[in-house]
Coordinates of C-alpha atoms in Angstrom, one line a residue:
X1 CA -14.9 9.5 -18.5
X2 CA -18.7 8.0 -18.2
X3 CA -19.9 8.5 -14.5
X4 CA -20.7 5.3 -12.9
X5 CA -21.6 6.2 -9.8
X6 CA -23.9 9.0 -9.3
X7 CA -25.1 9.2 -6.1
X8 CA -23.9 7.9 -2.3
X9 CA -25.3 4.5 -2.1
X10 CA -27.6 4.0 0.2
X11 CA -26.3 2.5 3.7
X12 CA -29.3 -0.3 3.1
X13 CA -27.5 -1.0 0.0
X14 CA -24.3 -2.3 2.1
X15 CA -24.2 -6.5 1.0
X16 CA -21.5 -8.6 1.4
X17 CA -18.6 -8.2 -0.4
X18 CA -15.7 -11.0 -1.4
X19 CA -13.1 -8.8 -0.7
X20 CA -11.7 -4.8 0.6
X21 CA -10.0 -4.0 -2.9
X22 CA -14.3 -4.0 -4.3
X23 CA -14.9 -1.4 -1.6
X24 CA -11.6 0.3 -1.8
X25 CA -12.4 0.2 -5.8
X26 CA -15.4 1.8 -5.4
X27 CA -14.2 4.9 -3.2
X28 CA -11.4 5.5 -5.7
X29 CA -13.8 5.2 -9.0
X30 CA -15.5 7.8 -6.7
X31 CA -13.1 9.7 -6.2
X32 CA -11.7 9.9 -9.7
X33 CA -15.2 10.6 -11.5
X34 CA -15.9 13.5 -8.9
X35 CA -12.6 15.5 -8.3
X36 CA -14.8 18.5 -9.4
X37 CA -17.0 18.3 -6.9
X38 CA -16.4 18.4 -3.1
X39 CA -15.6 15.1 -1.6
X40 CA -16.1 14.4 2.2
X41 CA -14.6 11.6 4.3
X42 CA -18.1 11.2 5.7
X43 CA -19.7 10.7 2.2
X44 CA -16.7 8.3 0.8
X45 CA -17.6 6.0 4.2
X46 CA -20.8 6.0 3.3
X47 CA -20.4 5.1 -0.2
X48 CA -17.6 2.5 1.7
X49 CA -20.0 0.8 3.4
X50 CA -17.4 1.3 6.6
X51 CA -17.3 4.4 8.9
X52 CA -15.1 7.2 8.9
X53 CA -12.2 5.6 11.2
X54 CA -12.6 2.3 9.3
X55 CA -12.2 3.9 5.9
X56 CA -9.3 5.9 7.0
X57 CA -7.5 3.0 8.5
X58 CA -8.2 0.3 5.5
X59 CA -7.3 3.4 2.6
X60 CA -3.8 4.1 4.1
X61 CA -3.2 0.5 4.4
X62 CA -3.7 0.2 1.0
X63 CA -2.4 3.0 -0.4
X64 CA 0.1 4.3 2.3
X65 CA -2.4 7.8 2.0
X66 CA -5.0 9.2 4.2
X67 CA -8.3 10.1 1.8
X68 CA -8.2 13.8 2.1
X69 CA -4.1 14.2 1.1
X70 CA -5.1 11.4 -1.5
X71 CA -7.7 13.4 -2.8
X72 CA -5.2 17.0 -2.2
X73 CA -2.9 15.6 -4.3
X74 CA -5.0 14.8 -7.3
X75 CA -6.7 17.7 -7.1
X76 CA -3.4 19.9 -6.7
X77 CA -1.7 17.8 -9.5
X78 CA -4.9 18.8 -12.2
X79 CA -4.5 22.0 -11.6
X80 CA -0.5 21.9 -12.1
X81 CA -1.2 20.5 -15.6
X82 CA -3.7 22.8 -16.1
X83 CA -0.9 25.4 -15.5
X84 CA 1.1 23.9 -18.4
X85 CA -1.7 23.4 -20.8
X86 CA -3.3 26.6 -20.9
X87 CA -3.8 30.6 -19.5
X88 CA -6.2 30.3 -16.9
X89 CA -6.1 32.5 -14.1
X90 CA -4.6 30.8 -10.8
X91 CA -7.7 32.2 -9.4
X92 CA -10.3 30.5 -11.2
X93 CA -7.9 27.0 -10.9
X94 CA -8.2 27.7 -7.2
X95 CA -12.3 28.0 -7.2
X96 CA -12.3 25.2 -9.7
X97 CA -10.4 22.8 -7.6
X98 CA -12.4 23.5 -4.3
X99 CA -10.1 26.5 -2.6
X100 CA -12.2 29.4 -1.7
X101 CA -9.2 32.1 -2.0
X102 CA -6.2 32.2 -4.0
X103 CA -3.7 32.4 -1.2
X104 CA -4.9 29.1 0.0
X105 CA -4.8 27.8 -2.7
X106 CA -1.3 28.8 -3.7
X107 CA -0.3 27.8 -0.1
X108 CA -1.4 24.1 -0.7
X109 CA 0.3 23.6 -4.6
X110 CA 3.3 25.1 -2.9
X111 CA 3.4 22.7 -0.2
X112 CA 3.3 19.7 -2.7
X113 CA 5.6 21.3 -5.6
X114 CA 8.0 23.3 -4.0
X115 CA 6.8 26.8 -5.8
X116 CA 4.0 29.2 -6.4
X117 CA 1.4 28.2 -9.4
X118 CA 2.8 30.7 -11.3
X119 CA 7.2 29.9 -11.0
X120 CA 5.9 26.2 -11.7
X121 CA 3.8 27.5 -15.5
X122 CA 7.2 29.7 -16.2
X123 CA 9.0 26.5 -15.6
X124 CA 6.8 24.9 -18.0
X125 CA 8.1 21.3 -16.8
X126 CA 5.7 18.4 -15.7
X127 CA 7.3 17.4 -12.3
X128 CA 5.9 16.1 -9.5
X129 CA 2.0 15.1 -10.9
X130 CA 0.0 12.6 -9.5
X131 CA -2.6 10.4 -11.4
X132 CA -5.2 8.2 -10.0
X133 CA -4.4 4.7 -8.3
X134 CA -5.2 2.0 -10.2
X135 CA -5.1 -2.0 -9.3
X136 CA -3.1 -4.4 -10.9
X137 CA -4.0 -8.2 -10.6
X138 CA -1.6 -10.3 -8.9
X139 CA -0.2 -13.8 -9.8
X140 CA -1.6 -15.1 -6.5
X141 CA -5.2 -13.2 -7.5
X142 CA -5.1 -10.8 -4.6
X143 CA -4.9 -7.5 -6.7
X144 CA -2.4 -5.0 -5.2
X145 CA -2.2 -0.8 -5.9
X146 CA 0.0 1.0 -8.6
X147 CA 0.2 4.7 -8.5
X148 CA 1.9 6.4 -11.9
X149 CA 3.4 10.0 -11.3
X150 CA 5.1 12.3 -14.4
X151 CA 8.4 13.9 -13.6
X152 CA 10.7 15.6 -16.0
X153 CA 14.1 14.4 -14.9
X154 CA 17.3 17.1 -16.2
X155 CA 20.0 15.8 -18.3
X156 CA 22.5 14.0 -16.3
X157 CA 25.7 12.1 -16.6
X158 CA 25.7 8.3 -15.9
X159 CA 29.1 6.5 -15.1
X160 CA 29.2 2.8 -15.0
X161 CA 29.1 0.3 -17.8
X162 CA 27.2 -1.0 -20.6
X163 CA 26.5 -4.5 -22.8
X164 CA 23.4 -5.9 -25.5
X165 CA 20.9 -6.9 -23.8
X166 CA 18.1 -9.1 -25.6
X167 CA 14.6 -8.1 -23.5
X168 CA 11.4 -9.9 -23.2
X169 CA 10.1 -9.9 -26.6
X170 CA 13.3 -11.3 -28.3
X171 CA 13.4 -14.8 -30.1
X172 CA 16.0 -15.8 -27.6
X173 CA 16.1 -13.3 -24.5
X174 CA 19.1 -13.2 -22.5
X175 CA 18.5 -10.3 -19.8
X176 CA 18.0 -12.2 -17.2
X177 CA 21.7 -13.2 -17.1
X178 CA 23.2 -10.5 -19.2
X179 CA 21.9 -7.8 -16.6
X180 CA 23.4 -9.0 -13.4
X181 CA 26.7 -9.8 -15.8
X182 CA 27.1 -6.3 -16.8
X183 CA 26.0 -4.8 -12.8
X184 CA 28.7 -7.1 -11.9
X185 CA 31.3 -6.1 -13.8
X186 CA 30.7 -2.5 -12.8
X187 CA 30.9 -3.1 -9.6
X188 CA 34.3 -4.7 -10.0
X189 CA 35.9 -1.1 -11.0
X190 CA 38.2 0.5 -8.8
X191 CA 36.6 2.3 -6.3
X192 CA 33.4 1.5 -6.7
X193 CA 33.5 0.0 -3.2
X194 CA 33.3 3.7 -1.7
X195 CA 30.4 4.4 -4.3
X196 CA 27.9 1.5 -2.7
X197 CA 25.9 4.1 -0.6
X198 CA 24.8 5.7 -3.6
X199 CA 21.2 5.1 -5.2
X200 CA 22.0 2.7 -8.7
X201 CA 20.6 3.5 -12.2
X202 CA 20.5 0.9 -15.0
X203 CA 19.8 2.8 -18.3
X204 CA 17.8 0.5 -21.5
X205 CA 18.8 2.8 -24.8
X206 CA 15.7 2.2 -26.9
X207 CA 16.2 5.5 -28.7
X208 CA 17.4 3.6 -32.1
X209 CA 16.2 0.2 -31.2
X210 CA 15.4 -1.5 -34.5
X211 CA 13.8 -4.8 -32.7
X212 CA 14.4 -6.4 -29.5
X213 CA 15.6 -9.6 -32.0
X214 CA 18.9 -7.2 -32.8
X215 CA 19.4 -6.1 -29.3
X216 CA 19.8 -2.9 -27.3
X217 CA 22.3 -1.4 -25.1
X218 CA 21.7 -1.7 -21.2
X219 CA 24.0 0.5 -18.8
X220 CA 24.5 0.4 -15.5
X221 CA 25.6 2.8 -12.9
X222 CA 25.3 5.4 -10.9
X223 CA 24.4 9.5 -11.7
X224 CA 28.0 11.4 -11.9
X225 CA 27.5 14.1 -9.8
X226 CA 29.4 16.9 -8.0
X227 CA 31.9 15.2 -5.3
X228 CA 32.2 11.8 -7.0
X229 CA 35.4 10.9 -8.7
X230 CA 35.4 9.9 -12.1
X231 CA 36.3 5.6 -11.6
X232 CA 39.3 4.1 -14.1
X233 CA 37.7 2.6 -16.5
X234 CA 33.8 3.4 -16.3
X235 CA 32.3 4.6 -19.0
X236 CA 30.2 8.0 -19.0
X237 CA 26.5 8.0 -20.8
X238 CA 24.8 11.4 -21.6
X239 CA 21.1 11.1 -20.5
X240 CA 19.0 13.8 -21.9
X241 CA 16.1 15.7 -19.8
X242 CA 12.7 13.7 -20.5
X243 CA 9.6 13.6 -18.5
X244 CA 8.7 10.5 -17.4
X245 CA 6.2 8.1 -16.4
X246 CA 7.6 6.8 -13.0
X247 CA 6.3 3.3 -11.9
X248 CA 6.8 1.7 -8.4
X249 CA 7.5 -1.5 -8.3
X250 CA 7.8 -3.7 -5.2
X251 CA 8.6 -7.8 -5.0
X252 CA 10.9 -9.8 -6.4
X253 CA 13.0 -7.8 -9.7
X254 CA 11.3 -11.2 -11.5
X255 CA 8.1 -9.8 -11.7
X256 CA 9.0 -6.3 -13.0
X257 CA 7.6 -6.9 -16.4
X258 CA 4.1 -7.9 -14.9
X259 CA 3.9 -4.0 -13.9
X260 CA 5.3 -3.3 -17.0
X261 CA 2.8 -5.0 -19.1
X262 CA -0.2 -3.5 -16.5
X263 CA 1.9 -0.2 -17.2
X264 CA 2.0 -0.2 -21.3
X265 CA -1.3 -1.9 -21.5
X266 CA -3.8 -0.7 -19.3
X267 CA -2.5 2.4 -18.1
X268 CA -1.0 4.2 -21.1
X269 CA -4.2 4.1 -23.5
X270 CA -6.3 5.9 -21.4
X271 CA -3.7 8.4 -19.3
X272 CA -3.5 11.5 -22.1
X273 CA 0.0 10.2 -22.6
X274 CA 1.9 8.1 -24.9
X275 CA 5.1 6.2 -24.9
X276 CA 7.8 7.6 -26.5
X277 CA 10.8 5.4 -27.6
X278 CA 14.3 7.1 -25.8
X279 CA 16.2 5.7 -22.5
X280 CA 14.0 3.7 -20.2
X281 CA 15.6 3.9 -16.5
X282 CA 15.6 1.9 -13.3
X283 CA 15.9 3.1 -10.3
X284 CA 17.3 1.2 -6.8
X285 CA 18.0 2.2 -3.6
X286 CA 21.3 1.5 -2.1
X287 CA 21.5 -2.3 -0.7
X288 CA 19.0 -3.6 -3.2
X289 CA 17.9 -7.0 -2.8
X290 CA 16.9 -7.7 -6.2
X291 CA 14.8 -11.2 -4.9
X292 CA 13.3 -9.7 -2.0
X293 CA 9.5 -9.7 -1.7
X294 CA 9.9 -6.4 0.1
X295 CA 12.0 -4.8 -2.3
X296 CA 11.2 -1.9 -4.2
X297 CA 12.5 0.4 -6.9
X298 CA 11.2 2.3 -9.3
X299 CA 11.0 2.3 -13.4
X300 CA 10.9 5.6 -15.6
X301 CA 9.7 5.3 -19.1
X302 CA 10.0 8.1 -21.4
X303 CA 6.3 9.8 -22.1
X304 CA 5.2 12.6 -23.7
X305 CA 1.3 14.4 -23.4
X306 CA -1.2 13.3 -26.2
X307 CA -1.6 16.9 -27.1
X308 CA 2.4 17.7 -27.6
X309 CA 3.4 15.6 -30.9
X310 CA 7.2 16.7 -30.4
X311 CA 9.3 13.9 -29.1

């Protein structure tokens, strides 16, 4: 990646700007193009323009992060693929990411992934990473934050139901009212009443998709898991374990494909990832309000690292 900033501008060098996201912008290009080097709250307020407290304030607004477990994370989650990709010493990944011993070091990744540096390489699974923020353009021209992370989910059972869906692209799409039809019939099984505090899952099987003009399956449910009683009449999909690109999406269910299209392409080309055809999922929280401006679930599309050509 081409370094375009180089330096701390200058506090001279602080004009007027037509809006926060430029200055926000700028710290996170910062940020991005230097997370080999050591980066300061003091210098990123500088570069802002703003002081320490004012950066602080207007970065977690924005992002729902303070700067330095913004910049933890990134750092921590480069050296957890690091981990997967290659033999180097956890030492040397601790004095490359800015950690002057290994123990702190290990203390920190542990802290964020649940296990030493070395259980997560023997696991050899891409869970929990966190890439760079990025900003996606609005309808109403106010551009708002998208954060991608890669998880590899394990195989689970769904148990719900399923129709064809025709999506976006097809000469005459129908998902829009062939979605909520199958979610409702689902929830019209016996006894899925005593289910409704569980988080919901709809499932789009792309995995032998010949066209969106043929149509696809779409499932909806919710993960079969110890303790929940199999329901008369649901049907049971088999979901293999995948890692995923997981994509939070908040507003109105209507607007999904907007981060969808910001996801496939403007994200994808340049992540060291690519898509991988297989079962896209969504996920909701219990009491989704699918029209809601507040509302917010999250989409997992099946990926795969540019190096890895399996999949």
């Amino acid at each position: 990646m081409s370094r375009l900033l180089h330096a701390v501008v200058p506090a001279d060098k602080c004009l007027p700007e037509p809006a926060h996201f430029t200055r926000i912008e700028r710290v996170l290009n910062h940020i991005h193009q230097h997370l080999d080097a050591p980066l300061s709250v003091s210098e990123l307020a500088e570069l802002s323009c703003w002081s320490r407290w004012q950066l602080q304030r207007v970065f977690h607004n924005e992002t729902g992060l303070t700067v330095a477990a913004y910049v933890r994370e990134l750092k921590l989650s480069q050296a957890a693929a690091a981990l997967l990709d290659g033999r180097e010493r956890v030492l040397d990944l601790a004095l490359r990411h800015g950690y002057d011993a290994e123990a702190s070091f290990s203390r920190a990744f542990k802290q964020q992934f649940g296990c030493s540096p070395l259980a997560y390489r023997k696991r050899g699974l891409r869970i929990g990473l966190r890439l760079p923020i990025q900003q996606i353009a609005a309808r109403s021209g106010e551009g708002r934050w998208l954060q991608v992370r890669v998880e590899t989910r394990p195989a689970f059972h769904l148990m719900g139901g399923s129709g064809t869906i025709h999506g976006l692209f097809a000469d005459a799409p129908d998902f829009q009212h062939r979605v909520p039809a199958i979610w409702q019939g689902v929830q019209a099984l016996p006894g899925w009443a005593a289910l409704s505090d569980r988080p919901l899952l709809g499932v789009s099987d792309l995995s032998a998709s010949q066209g969106e003009s043929q149509g696809f399956p779409y499932w909806a449910g919710i993960e079969q898991g110890e303790g929940i009683p199999a329901l008369p009449g649901a049907q049971i999909l088999a979901v293999p374990s995948q890692t995923y690109g997981v994509i939070r999406h908040q507003g109105p269910i209507g607007e999904l494909p907007r981060t969808l299209s910001w996801f496939i392409e403007h994200w994808l080309p340049q992540s060291g990832y690519r898509g991988l055809d297989g079962l896209e999922l969504e996920a909701y929280p219990p009491g989704y309000r699918a029209t809601a401006v507040d509302a917010c679930m999250h989409y997992w599309l099946p990926i795969a690292p540019l190096s890895s050509r399996s999949g």
